[in-house]
Amino acid sequence: QKEVEQDPGPLSVPEGAIVSLNCTYSNSAFQYFMWYRQYSRKGPELLMYTYSSGNKEDGRFTAQVDKSSKYISLFIRDSQPSDSATYLCAMKGSGGSNYKLTFGKGTLLTVNP
Amino acid sequence: GAVVSQHPSRVICKSGTSVKIECRSLDFQATTMFWYRQFPKKSLMLMATSNEGSKATYEQGVEKDKFLINHASLTLSTLTVTSAHPEDSSFYICSAQQGNPYEQYFGPGTRLTVT
């Protein structure tokens, strides 16, 4: 079983739709959870981060972490064509050798005008 | 703020030559820098972690004599691919971390093609 599982998609939605992106993980030591957006042939851009369980909202984006289920989500409201990109979840433990980010494979999202 | 640059953005080299890629944190001092490799439609694979002034820590399976990493200052890390071969062709991305474990900022990547 891979440490982080993410459906690669592709996911295609109409403009204005609510998008739900998800990752599951197996390592209970993960404490920090991040979502990155990566446009084609560019480096990943940090979108949101969350520590431990809970929700975090930033504009049209909401990140949720459920540590009991080892499941994290990113919701995008009122999706725009400019949101079309690959979304990568990433997570890490705290301290010691747990400093490394473990990434999901990424979900390719296309928002159609 | 939190801008990381990479140079060059794209490089084509002949098999057997060496290529150096620079990673710079432009507006902050990076205590730790990371080097990743990304294949098409695949996620990022961590190659090595470097801290300023100390030797890099390489991930299992990454040849340290082939992928030389130097972290000479708090704003600059370099990755040198020695004796490059076509199988080294890939997208190489660096990232820099200031101290906050949340915040790892990525460079724009370098596309290496070895002919």
XYZ file of C-alpha atoms in Angstrom:
228
model
C 0.000 0.000 0.000
C 1.390 3.388 -0.975
C 1.734 5.965 1.766
C -0.430 8.504 -0.042
C -3.138 7.642 -2.551
C -4.669 10.228 -4.848
C -6.982 9.645 -7.783
C -5.104 10.976 -10.817
C -8.295 11.825 -12.691
C -8.532 13.497 -15.082
C -11.412 15.485 -13.682
C -13.379 17.778 -15.987
C -16.031 20.169 -14.674
C -17.986 23.151 -16.008
C -17.143 26.636 -14.831
C -18.848 27.460 -11.541
C -18.950 23.873 -10.316
C -17.805 22.772 -6.871
C -14.743 20.571 -7.124
C -13.788 17.959 -4.547
C -10.262 16.564 -4.505
C -9.212 13.863 -2.070
C -6.267 11.905 -0.729
C -5.979 9.006 1.653
C -2.889 8.037 3.573
C -1.630 5.207 5.706
C 1.058 6.785 7.914
C -0.468 7.878 11.200
C 2.645 9.962 11.932
C 1.626 12.576 9.359
C 0.708 15.820 11.105
C 1.022 18.500 8.434
C -1.141 18.432 5.342
C -0.675 20.611 2.289
C -2.260 21.151 -1.077
C -0.197 22.329 -4.022
C -1.313 23.489 -7.449
C 0.951 22.791 -10.391
C 0.450 24.276 -13.819
C 1.910 22.458 -16.780
C 5.718 22.636 -16.864
C 5.857 24.755 -13.723
C 6.832 24.101 -10.136
C 4.159 23.384 -7.510
C 2.593 26.362 -5.755
C 1.525 26.043 -2.121
C -2.236 26.611 -1.880
C -3.159 25.693 1.656
C -1.829 23.898 4.666
C -3.416 22.420 7.762
C -1.990 21.058 10.953
C -3.681 17.941 12.364
C -7.447 17.555 11.953
C -9.924 20.246 11.079
C -11.036 22.623 8.379
C -9.412 25.676 6.888
C -10.955 28.119 4.456
C -9.237 30.603 2.174
C -11.444 32.352 -0.344
C -12.886 29.760 -2.703
C -10.732 26.981 -1.246
C -11.497 24.810 1.771
C -9.151 22.138 3.110
C -10.386 19.392 5.405
C -8.411 16.834 7.353
C -9.926 13.798 9.066
C -7.098 12.035 10.829
C -9.367 9.322 12.217
C -10.140 8.246 8.658
C -6.732 9.245 7.271
C -8.513 11.287 4.629
C -7.966 14.816 3.400
C -9.949 16.926 0.974
C -9.716 20.148 -0.959
C -12.895 21.846 -2.110
C -12.936 24.540 -4.755
C -16.097 26.613 -4.980
C -17.176 28.549 -8.059
C -14.411 26.922 -10.078
C -12.789 29.001 -12.808
C -10.937 28.040 -15.991
C -7.809 29.442 -14.337
C -8.126 26.683 -11.726
C -7.263 24.141 -14.421
C -4.073 22.501 -13.174
C -2.769 19.438 -11.390
C -3.488 19.430 -7.668
C -1.070 17.603 -5.418
C -1.687 16.676 -1.840
C 1.375 16.432 0.387
C 1.963 15.578 4.003
C 4.693 15.214 6.547
C 5.329 14.214 10.120
C 6.826 16.413 12.802
C 10.458 16.456 13.796
C 13.297 14.002 13.364
C 13.284 12.072 10.123
C 9.702 13.092 9.402
C 10.639 16.383 7.770
C 10.169 15.059 4.244
C 7.062 15.764 2.238
C 5.260 12.770 0.833
C 3.231 13.617 -2.238
C 0.224 12.102 -3.876
C 0.389 11.544 -7.631
C -1.737 14.582 -8.341
C -5.199 15.051 -9.841
C -5.462 16.771 -13.209
C -8.389 19.204 -13.159
C -9.885 20.945 -16.168
C -12.527 23.636 -15.689
C -14.393 24.248 -18.915
C -15.743 27.744 -19.718
C 7.581 36.996 -0.874
C 8.894 33.406 -0.712
C 10.186 33.245 -4.265
C 12.472 30.462 -5.411
C 14.211 30.641 -8.757
C 15.917 27.990 -10.825
C 18.403 28.345 -13.626
C 18.397 27.264 -16.338
C 14.727 26.617 -17.029
C 15.591 24.297 -19.844
C 18.817 22.606 -20.918
C 19.759 20.173 -23.628
C 23.086 18.397 -23.346
C 24.931 15.542 -24.954
C 25.352 12.191 -23.310
C 28.453 12.079 -21.124
C 28.537 15.758 -20.252
C 27.726 17.338 -16.891
C 25.001 19.857 -16.198
C 24.641 22.219 -13.248
C 21.265 23.504 -12.063
C 21.030 26.398 -9.618
C 18.307 26.948 -7.046
C 18.032 30.281 -5.254
C 15.721 31.583 -2.561
C 15.337 35.223 -3.576
C 13.761 36.862 -0.561
C 14.411 34.572 2.369
C 17.119 32.437 3.843
C 16.493 28.747 3.362
C 17.631 26.505 6.161
C 16.876 23.469 4.063
C 16.613 22.897 0.340
C 15.208 19.858 -1.408
C 15.739 18.450 -4.864
C 12.995 16.533 -6.637
C 12.614 14.778 -9.902
C 9.313 14.526 -11.734
C 8.458 12.227 -14.627
C 5.515 12.971 -16.944
C 2.176 12.417 -15.233
C 3.962 11.270 -12.100
C 4.357 12.842 -8.713
C 7.474 14.447 -7.326
C 10.194 12.080 -6.220
C 12.497 13.434 -3.534
C 16.125 12.959 -4.497
C 17.986 14.628 -1.665
C 17.810 17.101 1.176
C 20.507 19.634 1.830
C 21.250 21.940 4.707
C 23.584 24.878 4.331
C 27.170 23.956 5.044
C 26.629 20.228 5.425
C 26.508 17.200 3.183
C 23.293 16.377 1.436
C 21.167 13.449 2.536
C 20.228 11.308 -0.427
C 17.150 9.157 -0.750
C 17.506 5.442 -1.244
C 18.338 4.578 -4.822
C 19.711 8.019 -5.713
C 23.373 7.922 -6.706
C 25.178 10.624 -4.772
C 28.207 10.484 -7.076
C 25.996 11.122 -10.074
C 23.812 13.829 -8.575
C 26.162 16.175 -6.766
C 24.507 18.671 -4.458
C 26.178 21.708 -2.991
C 24.454 24.048 -0.552
C 27.045 26.769 -0.246
C 24.881 29.457 1.300
C 21.471 30.027 2.824
C 20.156 31.203 -0.536
C 21.839 28.911 -3.050
C 21.912 25.201 -3.732
C 23.212 23.528 -6.872
C 22.534 20.137 -8.399
C 25.112 18.797 -10.846
C 24.160 15.837 -12.992
C 27.469 14.221 -13.863
C 28.069 12.146 -16.982
C 24.470 12.584 -17.993
C 22.673 9.858 -19.926
C 19.347 9.918 -21.763
C 17.632 8.219 -18.815
C 18.520 11.282 -16.712
C 16.197 13.364 -18.868
C 13.529 14.673 -16.570
C 12.010 17.691 -14.877
C 14.102 18.681 -11.855
C 12.500 20.871 -9.208
C 14.026 22.375 -6.097
C 12.268 23.675 -3.038
C 13.348 25.767 -0.101
C 12.166 25.789 3.479
C 12.728 28.704 5.812
C 11.973 27.033 9.077
C 8.210 26.758 9.282
C 7.484 23.080 8.547
C 4.355 24.041 6.654
C 6.000 26.188 4.141
C 8.127 24.643 1.462
C 8.367 26.813 -1.643
C 9.136 25.366 -5.013
C 11.156 26.676 -7.901
C 9.759 26.700 -11.451
C 11.705 23.588 -12.431
C 14.411 22.749 -14.963
C 13.693 20.579 -17.968
C 16.778 18.481 -18.740
C 17.042 16.643 -22.031
C 20.069 14.441 -22.651
C 20.623 13.470 -26.273
